[in-house]
Amino acid sequence: MVNRRSLLKGSVVALAGSASAKLGADPAGPLTGADEAIAERSISFSPVHPGIWKATIGNPENYTPVSGRTIAPDAKAIQQLPALTEAPFASISGKVDSRGCLITLPLDEHEEIFGFGLQMLSFAQRGKKKTVRVNADPKVDSGDSHAPAPFYVSTKGYGVLVDTCRYASFYCGDARRKPSHSASTPKSANVQTPGSTRNVQAGEPSHMLVDIPRASGVDVYLFAGPAMLDAVRRYNLFSGGGVEPPEWGLGFWYRAVGTANSSEALAIARDLRDSKIPCDVLGLEPGWQSHAYSCSFVWDKGRFPDPAGFIKDATALGYRVNLWEHAFTHLSSPLFDPLHPHSGDYGVWGGLVPDFAGKPAREIFGEYHGKNFVDLGVSGFKLDECDNSDFTKGWSFPEFSSFPSGVDGEQMHSVFGLRYQDAILDQFESRGKQTYSLVRSSGALAAPYPFVLYSDLYGHRDFVRALVNSGFSGLLWCPEVRDATSSEDLIRRLQTAVFSPLAMVNAWYIKNPPWKQIDQKKNNAGELAEGWQELERRCRDLIEWRMKLVPYLRGAFAKYALDGTPPFRALALDFPNDQKLHTVDDQYMVGDRMLVAPLFAGEASRKVVLPAGAWHDFWSGKPYEGGRAYTVSSEQENIPVFVKAGSIVPLGGVGMTTDAESTRGLTVAVFGDGSMPWRLEGSSGFELRQSASGRIEARSTGAKPHGYRVGEVKQMGKS
Ligand code: GAL
């Protein structure tokens, strides 16, 4: 386990430029006003880390993602990436006026753009306008997101972070100056740029324009490749490095119905055990608190008369307990008085909005959680409602709010989720504990945080797209399962969840597990579906697959921690030169050798694009030729998963939790010639490789024992 804050102390000096002095600092003094106009001019980049440069225009605001960060860049790991001495471009241009800042960056005719955080509704961004605004219901493809990030990457192999907490708008290539003359260019010279809806004239320069209202200046960070994936790695390492969750976090999660009392929640927990459904984490929804909207952060005496006893019983059953909450603090809360001077001037649901941009609020809020919940044995939290409300009655704090630390409501929305994560994470880290938790909002520089995003929206395709997009911006996404429109829908959703960073059924509004009754009303009326046992059997089988995947997932996350490679990511990152993959938003890579293509209920078939190379069907071992597409019928029982030919894939044993001894026995699946060894990096690392004689050998690579035993070796088809 890496204590990220300890990195902060050691490496403040490593960050060149003005940001280093502000590292971890709270915003001080009044915000800089846009008092000085700067005409459009070229601004050049200077190096801050190997392969990372910064350009500054005007007076950047006091509070930005970089200046407000609490976790330092992983400077050592950045040095291990391919060395590049020249910036992808030498300068950009910018201006400052009474509106704010405008930055102009180059964009080639055939360049494609990805990123901007957790985008649920679009993938390739060229030609679009994206405003990075925090929103709880991002139903429109405007850039709104639970976790927007002012960061994008390009197929030319670089990334750009515009260091602002403003709702900046990125015009990805189609905002152009008016024509300078009435050129009679022949129509045949017109070209269509990727993603663009407009024809532009051949040779006419295109740009990325970034409009940052209210900012009197801004820093722009440039991350070199050479490949797009290297740029993402550099950004993740600059963020502090990728997170490595505790093993139990990668098991299966179940959130009990929100109204459950302690005996009902324990009954659900026991029922899962009786049904032999593996589960590591039991989540409690709002009902555990005496007041939930806003929050008291106090157990409800009626429903949970003995919290310590409840945690003890859940622990005895093998569960970790995760508590739902949000930050808005109710009058009845013991936190209300101490937080009052450290909160915003507007409230939410009759509660305070803690000033998480400032250290005092984070400490007061965090310490309370440490003493009352972490010390009690709570393994993590679900940090809800920390995004913003625009289409749902405007329940959150307004953009014109002001906070004692000096930020306004707009800036606060951009960091509220992240700084909330800081407040909680500190408590686990200071006790030498790990957490894997949930959060509904995040943003720039989030890679080191053990928090996974989720949504109230429920489109399965959108959930998969979010998963594909998350890997561009250092975010983790949970495509949670709730109720379903059909058994097929439930199975397809659960299959996606099994191949995701956090596999969870969130039954917060249904009393029984969805496999007993998919219909919400009937479920709550206790009317179980006829023959539900068969659906439960299929779901159990899928959840067992999650358990088998844990060692492989651990390997993918360990690599994230080592060099910033996102464990879940778009195919375009691994195969950047294949233009056909630049639009594939319904397939993704897990780790370096596994490709997943979810099936969606109600669709008769789907196209699966296999990138160039030789592949195998993960389930049967059947060889497949890459560089072409296949049609998969929806009647196929398994979700389409492919692995690269030569892959060695470890499959864990099944147990009721990841702590079970049975999980340590590995089945090793060898696809084709077994020429691709598999490695778990880190202190309890090990490697599986095939010897010249064809034997699978396990070699410890870390100082600590890994505890795995190699059992059966399964040859899955020769290519
Ligand atoms: C929502 C959240 C749901 C559930 C619910 C409880 O905001 O997204 O997952 O926790 O609150 O009220």
XYZ file of C-alpha atoms and ligand atoms in Angstrom:
731
model
C 0.000 0.000 0.000
C 1.314 3.433 -0.884
C 0.544 6.287 1.436
C 0.085 9.010 -1.126
C 0.426 11.816 1.370
C 3.882 10.620 2.304
C 4.818 11.158 -1.337
C 3.623 14.707 -1.012
C 6.137 15.536 1.709
C 9.049 14.070 -0.188
C 8.415 15.538 -3.565
C 7.218 19.086 -3.199
C 10.518 20.252 -4.580
C 10.127 17.991 -7.562
C 7.389 20.141 -8.994
C 8.991 23.020 -10.769
C 7.144 26.245 -11.332
C 4.812 28.216 -9.158
C 2.477 25.329 -8.377
C 5.022 23.707 -6.071
C 4.866 26.481 -3.569
C 1.127 26.127 -3.319
C 1.056 22.363 -3.119
C -1.536 21.285 -0.594
C -2.080 24.858 0.418
C -5.468 26.381 0.907
C -6.628 29.222 -1.228
C -5.554 32.442 0.405
C -6.778 35.944 -0.008
C -9.305 37.270 -2.480
C -9.584 35.787 -5.927
C -7.564 37.412 -8.630
C -9.818 39.582 -10.719
C -9.588 39.879 -14.471
C -8.143 43.331 -14.027
C -5.628 43.392 -16.803
C -6.418 42.690 -20.424
C -3.780 40.827 -22.392
C -4.067 40.902 -26.156
C -3.754 37.623 -28.028
C -0.173 36.490 -27.877
C 1.984 33.451 -28.102
C 2.917 31.753 -24.834
C 5.689 29.227 -24.671
C 6.071 26.072 -22.635
C 8.681 25.424 -20.006
C 9.454 21.984 -18.580
C 8.096 20.929 -15.169
C 8.823 17.178 -15.281
C 10.302 14.959 -17.968
C 7.800 15.062 -20.824
C 5.538 17.591 -19.071
C 5.516 21.313 -19.821
C 3.589 24.320 -18.618
C 2.592 27.588 -20.286
C 1.050 30.467 -18.347
C -1.057 33.377 -19.491
C -2.097 36.232 -17.189
C -2.559 35.676 -13.466
C -3.870 32.197 -12.842
C -6.557 32.049 -10.175
C -5.564 31.140 -6.635
C -7.517 27.934 -6.599
C -7.100 25.427 -9.406
C -6.895 21.623 -9.649
C -3.096 21.832 -9.468
C -2.747 24.478 -6.764
C -5.410 22.795 -4.616
C -4.008 19.301 -4.969
C -3.104 17.356 -1.842
C -1.205 14.542 -3.546
C 2.094 15.245 -5.268
C 3.115 13.987 -8.707
C 4.862 10.618 -8.745
C 8.057 12.218 -10.000
C 10.081 9.003 -9.874
C 7.663 7.058 -12.016
C 7.397 9.936 -14.508
C 11.138 9.586 -15.053
C 10.686 5.954 -16.069
C 8.437 6.857 -19.014
C 9.971 7.312 -22.500
C 12.253 10.360 -22.326
C 11.197 13.231 -24.552
C 13.036 16.479 -24.716
C 10.882 18.353 -27.145
C 7.347 19.477 -26.397
C 4.683 18.289 -28.874
C 4.259 21.966 -29.732
C 6.469 24.875 -28.739
C 3.835 27.456 -27.981
C 0.139 28.151 -27.913
C -1.647 31.453 -27.929
C -3.839 33.052 -25.345
C -5.555 36.262 -24.365
C -7.233 37.703 -21.290
C -10.069 40.215 -21.342
C -13.112 41.173 -19.314
C -14.813 37.912 -20.317
C -11.950 35.749 -19.075
C -9.280 33.711 -20.805
C -9.173 32.283 -24.289
C -6.552 29.696 -25.192
C -5.868 28.554 -28.735
C -4.118 25.233 -29.293
C -3.134 23.589 -32.574
C -5.232 20.802 -34.068
C -4.337 18.953 -37.247
C -6.788 18.075 -39.933
C -6.910 14.374 -38.993
C -6.410 14.560 -35.275
C -9.027 12.945 -33.021
C -9.676 14.074 -29.453
C -10.788 12.061 -26.378
C -11.253 12.767 -22.693
C -12.929 15.541 -20.677
C -13.547 13.183 -17.788
C -16.455 10.827 -17.335
C -18.392 11.534 -20.519
C -21.417 9.229 -20.747
C -22.925 10.326 -24.039
C -20.095 10.709 -26.525
C -16.669 9.322 -27.222
C -14.656 10.896 -30.060
C -14.863 14.639 -29.384
C -13.468 16.224 -32.532
C -15.794 18.890 -33.881
C -17.794 19.144 -30.650
C -18.099 21.743 -27.933
C -17.644 20.409 -24.413
C -18.224 22.451 -21.290
C -16.673 20.788 -18.264
C -19.502 21.405 -15.816
C -20.287 19.171 -12.841
C -23.775 17.723 -13.123
C -25.701 14.983 -11.321
C -27.849 14.089 -14.342
C -25.695 14.486 -17.434
C -28.512 13.740 -19.864
C -27.296 16.010 -22.649
C -24.032 15.658 -24.537
C -22.771 19.097 -23.583
C -19.783 18.082 -21.479
C -21.811 17.942 -18.268
C -20.596 15.082 -16.131
C -20.392 13.709 -12.602
C -16.653 13.987 -13.089
C -15.669 16.384 -15.853
C -11.981 17.098 -16.342
C -10.404 19.946 -18.298
C -8.085 17.353 -19.826
C -7.978 15.805 -23.273
C -5.694 13.549 -25.263
C -5.041 13.481 -28.959
C -4.357 10.690 -31.428
C -1.209 12.657 -32.257
C 0.120 11.428 -28.935
C -0.132 14.234 -26.372
C -2.455 15.395 -23.608
C -3.498 18.860 -22.401
C -4.675 19.921 -18.939
C -6.169 23.390 -18.667
C -5.683 24.041 -14.982
C -8.949 25.646 -14.019
C -11.927 25.053 -11.740
C -14.099 27.179 -14.021
C -16.683 25.625 -16.291
C -14.382 25.927 -19.268
C -15.658 25.238 -22.787
C -13.527 23.320 -25.250
C -14.348 23.946 -28.918
C -12.761 20.890 -30.506
C -11.958 22.151 -33.958
C -15.078 23.659 -35.430
C -15.098 27.187 -34.014
C -13.448 29.197 -36.758
C -12.772 32.802 -37.520
C -14.915 34.349 -40.222
C -13.473 33.922 -43.725
C -10.975 36.649 -44.483
C -11.988 36.991 -48.126
C -14.593 35.624 -50.486
C -12.382 32.842 -51.766
C -13.797 31.011 -54.739
C -12.272 27.745 -53.632
C -13.640 24.918 -55.732
C -15.971 22.587 -53.816
C -13.733 19.613 -54.479
C -11.125 21.130 -52.170
C -13.472 20.805 -49.187
C -12.564 18.246 -46.568
C -14.375 16.717 -43.652
C -12.376 16.538 -40.435
C -13.089 13.676 -38.011
C -16.263 14.266 -36.022
C -16.929 17.531 -37.797
C -20.371 18.310 -39.109
C -19.084 21.100 -41.316
C -17.023 21.004 -44.443
C -13.917 23.097 -44.109
C -11.630 24.253 -46.818
C -8.534 22.189 -47.428
C -5.521 23.643 -45.717
C -7.634 25.931 -43.503
C -6.080 25.685 -40.041
C -8.174 24.200 -37.300
C -7.741 24.830 -33.566
C -8.802 23.724 -30.138
C -10.242 26.846 -28.492
C -10.694 26.899 -24.734
C -12.952 29.559 -23.261
C -12.450 30.063 -19.523
C -14.904 32.668 -18.289
C -13.980 34.770 -15.251
C -10.364 33.585 -15.148
C -7.727 36.287 -15.133
C -5.152 33.812 -16.320
C -4.489 30.124 -16.566
C -1.752 27.498 -16.652
C -1.841 24.971 -19.448
C 0.004 21.667 -18.961
C 1.173 19.628 -21.891
C 1.838 15.892 -21.565
C 3.982 14.210 -24.177
C 3.534 10.712 -25.571
C 5.009 9.547 -27.866
C 1.791 7.505 -27.972
C -1.582 8.636 -26.652
C -1.372 5.975 -23.905
C 1.978 7.413 -22.756
C 0.360 10.851 -22.490
C -2.411 9.355 -20.329
C 0.199 7.575 -18.197
C 2.107 10.825 -17.749
C -1.050 12.642 -16.733
C -1.924 9.883 -14.235
C 1.556 9.961 -12.731
C 1.464 13.756 -12.613
C -1.826 13.287 -10.725
C 0.061 11.208 -8.147
C -0.080 7.767 -9.795
C -2.788 5.187 -10.308
C -4.533 3.708 -7.294
C -4.179 0.082 -6.267
C -7.327 -0.985 -4.397
C -7.323 -3.485 -1.558
C -8.101 -6.959 -2.818
C -11.463 -7.104 -1.047
C -12.569 -4.035 -3.026
C -12.334 -6.104 -6.188
C -14.717 -8.736 -4.846
C -18.488 -8.434 -5.176
C -20.524 -5.680 -3.477
C -24.177 -5.619 -2.431
C -26.015 -2.534 -1.153
C -29.037 -3.347 0.985
C -32.371 -1.570 0.621
C -32.255 1.964 2.058
C -34.912 1.344 4.697
C -33.243 -1.740 6.204
C -32.637 -1.853 9.945
C -29.730 -3.767 11.424
C -31.483 -7.127 11.600
C -32.896 -6.749 8.071
C -29.482 -5.802 6.683
C -27.912 -8.792 8.444
C -30.699 -11.033 7.138
C -29.802 -9.953 3.586
C -26.131 -10.617 4.342
C -26.935 -14.101 5.701
C -29.213 -14.864 2.795
C -26.370 -14.158 0.342
C -24.165 -16.550 2.272
C -26.911 -19.209 2.391
C -27.354 -18.795 -1.359
C -23.588 -19.253 -1.819
C -23.275 -15.879 -3.506
C -19.782 -14.469 -2.960
C -19.823 -10.980 -1.458
C -17.105 -8.886 0.185
C -18.853 -5.613 0.895
C -22.252 -4.875 2.392
C -23.439 -1.316 1.799
C -25.937 0.561 3.940
C -28.022 3.247 2.256
C -29.619 6.361 3.898
C -31.598 4.531 6.608
C -28.644 3.970 8.916
C -28.646 7.676 9.844
C -31.006 9.488 12.185
C -31.385 12.188 9.491
C -30.275 11.632 5.916
C -31.239 14.680 3.805
C -29.284 16.583 5.124
C -27.051 14.194 7.073
C -26.664 13.863 10.835
C -23.773 11.364 10.551
C -25.333 9.679 13.580
C -26.731 6.152 13.654
C -30.491 5.923 13.862
C -31.159 4.577 17.367
C -34.332 2.783 16.343
C -32.971 0.993 13.287
C -29.388 0.545 14.460
C -29.462 0.461 18.274
C -26.023 -1.182 18.501
C -23.756 -0.050 15.634
C -20.668 -1.764 17.058
C -22.615 -4.998 17.417
C -23.892 -4.657 13.860
C -20.379 -4.191 12.438
C -19.174 -7.105 14.539
C -21.912 -9.389 13.215
C -21.332 -8.305 9.614
C -17.584 -8.854 10.077
C -18.209 -12.304 11.538
C -20.103 -13.121 8.344
C -17.052 -11.986 6.360
C -18.377 -8.605 5.199
C -16.801 -5.191 5.085
C -19.350 -2.445 5.750
C -19.699 0.635 3.562
C -21.831 3.594 4.644
C -23.829 5.905 2.413
C -23.757 9.608 3.161
C -23.384 13.007 1.606
C -21.634 16.046 3.002
C -24.530 18.422 3.633
C -24.634 18.644 7.394
C -27.910 18.702 9.325
C -28.662 20.932 12.300
C -28.884 17.876 14.552
C -25.389 16.694 13.623
C -22.516 16.955 16.122
C -20.608 18.330 13.128
C -22.970 21.253 12.630
C -21.463 23.682 15.144
C -17.782 22.977 14.475
C -18.354 23.139 10.710
C -20.507 26.270 10.734
C -17.626 28.773 10.457
C -16.025 26.588 7.789
C -18.964 26.273 5.442
C -20.442 28.116 2.478
C -22.977 30.915 2.725
C -25.738 28.800 1.120
C -27.123 25.551 2.457
C -28.446 22.370 0.868
C -31.503 20.480 2.204
C -31.320 22.601 5.307
C -27.735 21.631 5.961
C -24.293 23.191 5.792
C -21.979 22.856 2.808
C -18.535 22.154 4.295
C -15.749 24.232 2.782
C -13.725 21.241 1.622
C -11.361 23.498 -0.340
C -10.056 24.535 3.074
C -8.131 22.342 5.452
C -10.156 23.107 8.615
C -13.409 21.740 7.189
C -11.656 18.668 5.803
C -10.027 18.004 9.158
C -13.131 18.538 11.292
C -15.281 16.455 8.981
C -12.608 13.802 8.469
C -11.641 13.374 12.117
C -15.260 12.873 13.086
C -15.523 10.119 10.487
C -12.246 8.588 11.616
C -13.239 8.387 15.265
C -16.858 7.410 14.804
C -16.768 5.119 11.784
C -13.288 4.104 10.650
C -12.340 3.156 14.207
C -15.579 1.200 14.466
C -14.480 -0.944 11.523
C -16.283 0.744 8.613
C -14.318 -0.062 5.436
C -15.468 2.829 3.282
C -18.174 5.271 2.333
C -20.431 6.081 -0.560
C -20.033 9.833 -0.947
C -23.297 10.768 -2.588
C -24.794 14.021 -3.924
C -21.455 15.828 -4.179
C -21.976 16.780 -7.830
C -24.511 19.448 -8.761
C -28.097 19.799 -9.779
C -29.199 21.571 -12.919
C -32.008 19.456 -14.325
C -33.319 18.178 -10.989
C -34.804 21.156 -9.149
C -31.452 22.803 -8.455
C -30.995 21.188 -5.056
C -27.256 21.821 -4.782
C -25.468 24.972 -3.713
C -25.517 27.843 -6.213
C -22.525 28.894 -8.293
C -22.592 32.317 -6.606
C -22.035 30.766 -3.178
C -18.901 31.834 -1.424
C -16.684 29.881 0.922
C -14.306 31.043 3.663
C -11.327 29.568 1.808
C -11.911 32.043 -1.001
C -13.471 29.864 -3.673
C -16.894 30.494 -5.145
C -19.634 27.959 -5.841
C -18.536 27.263 -9.409
C -14.966 26.467 -8.386
C -16.203 24.480 -5.413
C -18.400 22.294 -7.598
C -15.349 21.375 -9.667
C -13.453 20.109 -6.614
C -16.128 19.295 -4.057
C -16.067 15.567 -4.802
C -12.274 15.393 -4.830
C -11.662 17.336 -1.640
C -14.449 15.316 0.030
C -12.505 12.192 -0.961
C -9.408 13.795 0.617
C -11.197 14.364 3.914
C -12.215 10.694 4.093
C -9.065 9.145 2.622
C -6.854 10.924 5.152
C -8.581 9.057 7.965
C -7.877 5.649 6.485
C -4.302 6.499 5.530
C -3.451 7.999 8.910
C -4.530 4.699 10.487
C -2.540 2.643 7.993
C -5.785 1.286 6.551
C -6.927 0.984 3.002
C -10.338 1.844 1.635
C -12.143 1.290 -1.622
C -15.129 3.570 -1.692
C -17.717 5.172 -3.924
C -18.185 8.794 -4.916
C -20.586 10.571 -7.248
C -18.284 13.381 -8.298
C -14.649 13.753 -9.136
C -12.498 15.675 -11.541
C -8.965 16.462 -12.649
C -5.962 14.659 -11.061
C -8.096 11.886 -9.540
C -5.991 8.820 -10.456
C -4.574 8.193 -6.930
C -7.975 8.151 -5.216
C -9.510 4.792 -4.213
C -12.992 6.018 -5.080
C -15.193 4.726 -7.871
C -17.858 6.818 -9.616
C -21.497 5.840 -10.139
C -24.702 7.500 -11.330
C -28.461 7.615 -10.941
C -28.757 7.404 -14.716
C -29.144 3.853 -15.933
C -28.619 3.502 -19.691
C -26.579 0.336 -20.168
C -24.864 1.637 -23.314
C -24.091 4.927 -21.543
C -22.635 2.945 -18.625
C -20.324 1.089 -20.984
C -19.321 4.312 -22.749
C -18.526 5.861 -19.360
C -16.285 2.889 -18.616
C -14.513 3.260 -21.962
C -14.061 7.022 -21.477
C -13.009 6.833 -17.823
C -9.568 5.525 -18.774
C -8.645 8.717 -20.660
C -8.856 10.858 -17.530
C -7.665 8.817 -14.545
C -11.151 7.885 -13.326
C -12.796 4.659 -12.188
C -16.413 3.847 -12.971
C -18.938 1.415 -11.524
C -21.696 0.316 -13.931
C -23.912 -0.742 -11.023
C -26.890 -3.088 -11.326
C -30.269 -2.214 -9.813
C -33.587 -3.545 -11.117
C -34.029 -4.637 -14.737
C -36.532 -4.682 -17.571
C -36.035 -8.399 -18.259
C -33.920 -11.323 -17.099
C -31.774 -10.734 -20.152
C -31.284 -7.097 -19.119
C -30.255 -8.171 -15.614
C -27.751 -10.715 -16.932
C -26.260 -8.336 -19.498
C -25.848 -5.577 -16.928
C -24.303 -7.930 -14.394
C -21.862 -9.197 -17.015
C -20.661 -5.646 -17.609
C -20.357 -5.062 -13.849
C -18.260 -8.227 -13.478
C -15.763 -6.797 -15.988
C -15.508 -3.389 -14.314
C -13.519 -1.670 -11.532
C -16.280 -2.299 -8.976
C -18.848 -5.095 -9.332
C -21.945 -4.066 -7.406
C -25.649 -4.609 -7.064
C -27.107 -1.427 -5.636
C -30.456 -2.624 -4.301
C -31.156 0.634 -2.485
C -34.785 0.717 -3.618
C -35.560 -3.008 -3.750
C -35.951 -5.232 -0.705
C -34.884 -8.464 -2.380
C -31.979 -9.132 -4.712
C -32.978 -8.364 -8.308
C -32.557 -12.009 -9.369
C -35.485 -12.891 -7.111
C -37.694 -10.300 -8.768
C -36.561 -7.783 -11.386
C -39.700 -5.670 -11.101
C -39.331 -2.982 -8.454
C -42.959 -2.905 -7.277
C -43.357 -6.660 -7.061
C -39.957 -6.999 -5.444
C -40.945 -4.616 -2.673
C -44.327 -6.290 -2.266
C -42.435 -9.517 -1.598
C -43.808 -11.164 -4.760
C -40.889 -13.254 -5.943
C -40.756 -14.264 -9.601
C -41.710 -17.765 -10.541
C -38.622 -19.876 -11.011
C -36.315 -17.133 -9.666
C -33.870 -19.823 -8.554
C -32.721 -20.324 -12.141
C -31.975 -16.600 -12.578
C -30.179 -16.610 -9.238
C -28.094 -19.558 -10.407
C -27.023 -17.643 -13.523
C -26.210 -14.545 -11.483
C -24.238 -16.609 -8.963
C -22.254 -18.078 -11.815
C -21.412 -14.560 -13.047
C -20.458 -13.358 -9.578
C -18.199 -16.384 -9.239
C -16.539 -15.259 -12.447
C -15.846 -11.951 -10.766
C -14.021 -13.852 -8.043
C -11.987 -15.738 -10.627
C -10.984 -12.469 -12.274
C -9.635 -10.883 -9.078
C -5.956 -11.910 -9.561
C -5.979 -10.644 -13.153
C -7.638 -7.381 -12.065
C -5.065 -6.991 -9.319
C -2.381 -7.256 -11.988
C -4.037 -4.538 -14.080
C -4.330 -2.217 -11.059
C -0.753 -2.897 -9.929
C 0.377 -1.688 -13.351
C -1.788 1.418 -12.886
C 0.099 2.130 -9.659
C 3.456 1.373 -11.269
C 3.314 3.449 -14.434
C -0.149 5.028 -14.700
C -1.558 2.597 -17.295
C -5.353 2.739 -16.807
C -6.700 -0.745 -15.983
C -9.897 -0.145 -18.009
C -9.533 1.775 -21.231
C -10.598 2.396 -24.805
C -9.177 0.278 -27.613
C -7.980 3.514 -29.216
C -5.363 3.801 -26.458
C -3.817 0.404 -27.169
C -4.179 0.541 -30.947
C -3.904 4.265 -31.761
C -3.054 3.809 -35.412
C -6.182 1.912 -36.296
C -8.631 4.646 -37.256
C -11.587 2.259 -37.172
C -11.105 1.998 -33.414
C -11.379 5.754 -32.910
C -15.161 5.415 -32.791
C -15.465 2.177 -30.822
C -17.188 3.191 -27.587
C -18.771 -0.139 -26.648
C -15.696 -2.322 -26.222
C -12.775 -1.910 -23.874
C -9.490 -3.339 -22.748
C -9.047 -4.745 -19.247
C -5.355 -4.895 -18.503
C -2.978 -5.451 -21.382
C -4.478 -8.576 -22.959
C -8.215 -8.794 -22.422
C -10.874 -7.200 -24.619
C -14.492 -7.004 -23.457
C -17.513 -6.311 -25.684
C -20.715 -6.203 -23.580
C -24.048 -7.380 -24.906
C -27.130 -5.217 -24.509
C -30.627 -6.547 -23.870
C -33.076 -6.239 -26.729
C -30.432 -6.108 -29.438
C -30.412 -9.167 -31.711
C -26.678 -9.084 -32.317
C -23.636 -6.893 -31.986
C -20.520 -6.192 -33.969
C -17.218 -6.887 -32.244
C -14.143 -5.288 -33.741
C -10.942 -7.188 -33.089
C -7.783 -5.113 -33.462
C -4.970 -6.471 -35.596
C -3.204 -9.555 -34.281
C -4.221 -13.017 -33.214
C -6.898 -13.456 -30.544
C -8.751 -16.191 -28.674
C -12.244 -16.433 -27.312
C -11.713 -16.190 -23.554
C -14.375 -18.771 -22.718
C -13.672 -21.469 -25.285
C -10.123 -20.749 -26.416
C -11.227 -20.686 -30.053
C -8.704 -18.719 -32.126
C -9.844 -15.539 -33.905
C -8.096 -13.477 -36.496
C -7.803 -9.779 -35.646
C -8.008 -6.756 -37.936
C -11.662 -7.423 -38.725
C -15.130 -7.358 -37.222
C -17.360 -10.237 -36.161
C -21.075 -10.397 -35.528
C -22.063 -11.939 -32.237
C -25.622 -13.119 -31.702
C -27.374 -11.958 -28.542
C -28.312 -15.559 -27.916
C -24.748 -16.225 -26.901
C -24.767 -16.887 -23.165
C -21.375 -15.392 -22.321
C -20.385 -11.793 -22.773
C -17.880 -11.620 -25.666
C -14.393 -11.529 -24.170
C -11.222 -12.053 -26.155
C -7.608 -12.374 -25.124
C -4.475 -11.869 -27.145
C -2.964 -15.065 -28.498
C -0.132 -16.174 -26.240
C -1.789 -14.778 -23.088
C -1.318 -16.395 -19.746
C -4.287 -15.483 -17.542
C -4.509 -16.404 -13.849
C -7.966 -17.308 -12.581
C -8.564 -17.227 -8.852
C -10.437 -19.814 -6.855
C -13.991 -19.040 -5.748
C -14.741 -18.237 -2.131
C -17.463 -16.356 -0.298
C -15.002 -13.465 0.076
C -11.573 -12.592 -1.302
C -10.144 -13.509 2.128
C -11.174 -17.153 1.704
C -8.279 -19.591 1.463
C -9.949 -21.189 -1.558
C -9.320 -18.025 -3.608
C -5.531 -18.594 -3.453
C -5.543 -21.645 -5.674
C -4.990 -20.445 -9.223
C -6.102 -22.044 -12.426
C -3.778 -20.795 -15.140
C -5.379 -20.401 -18.560
C -2.879 -20.508 -21.415
C -4.097 -19.180 -24.735
C -2.193 -20.381 -27.760
C 1.555 -20.668 -27.332
C 1.696 -19.063 -23.862
C 4.369 -16.609 -24.981
C 2.942 -13.637 -22.989
C 3.963 -14.000 -19.329
C 1.653 -12.434 -16.764
C 2.911 -10.295 -13.946
C 1.570 -8.906 -10.686
C 3.790 -5.921 -9.857
C 4.502 -4.718 -6.349
C 5.718 -5.928 -2.987
C 3.805 -9.210 -3.068
C 4.279 -9.550 -6.781
C 4.837 -12.599 -8.844
C 5.083 -13.725 -12.403
C 3.636 -16.619 -14.343
C 5.583 -17.720 -17.389
C 5.917 -20.743 -19.548
C 9.290 -22.440 -19.535
C 10.979 -23.798 -22.643
C 9.609 -27.211 -21.773
C 6.068 -25.798 -21.700
C 5.644 -25.860 -17.917
C 3.970 -22.911 -16.161
C 6.323 -21.495 -13.568
C 5.458 -19.034 -10.821
C 8.265 -16.752 -9.691
C 7.987 -14.331 -6.779
C 9.034 -10.823 -7.772
C 8.236 -9.001 -4.543
C 9.685 -9.233 -1.048
C 6.397 -10.275 0.575
C 4.689 -13.634 0.024
C 1.815 -13.508 -2.451
C 0.061 -16.570 -1.059
C -1.040 -17.943 -4.422
C -0.649 -21.597 -5.398
C -0.654 -22.677 -9.006
C -3.117 -25.489 -9.504
C -4.575 -26.607 -12.783
C -3.073 -25.343 -16.040
C -5.670 -25.146 -18.808
C -4.543 -25.048 -22.401
C -7.160 -22.915 -24.148
C -6.543 -23.594 -27.835
C -3.485 -23.315 -29.999
C -3.367 -20.554 -32.598
C -28.959 8.670 -4.761
C -27.862 7.677 -5.135
C -28.455 6.286 -5.057
C -28.970 6.068 -3.660
C -29.955 7.166 -3.253
C -30.391 7.046 -1.827
O -28.493 9.967 -4.793
O -27.359 7.936 -6.414
O -27.506 5.313 -5.407
O -27.905 6.026 -2.777
O -29.375 8.423 -3.444
O -31.188 8.130 -1.464
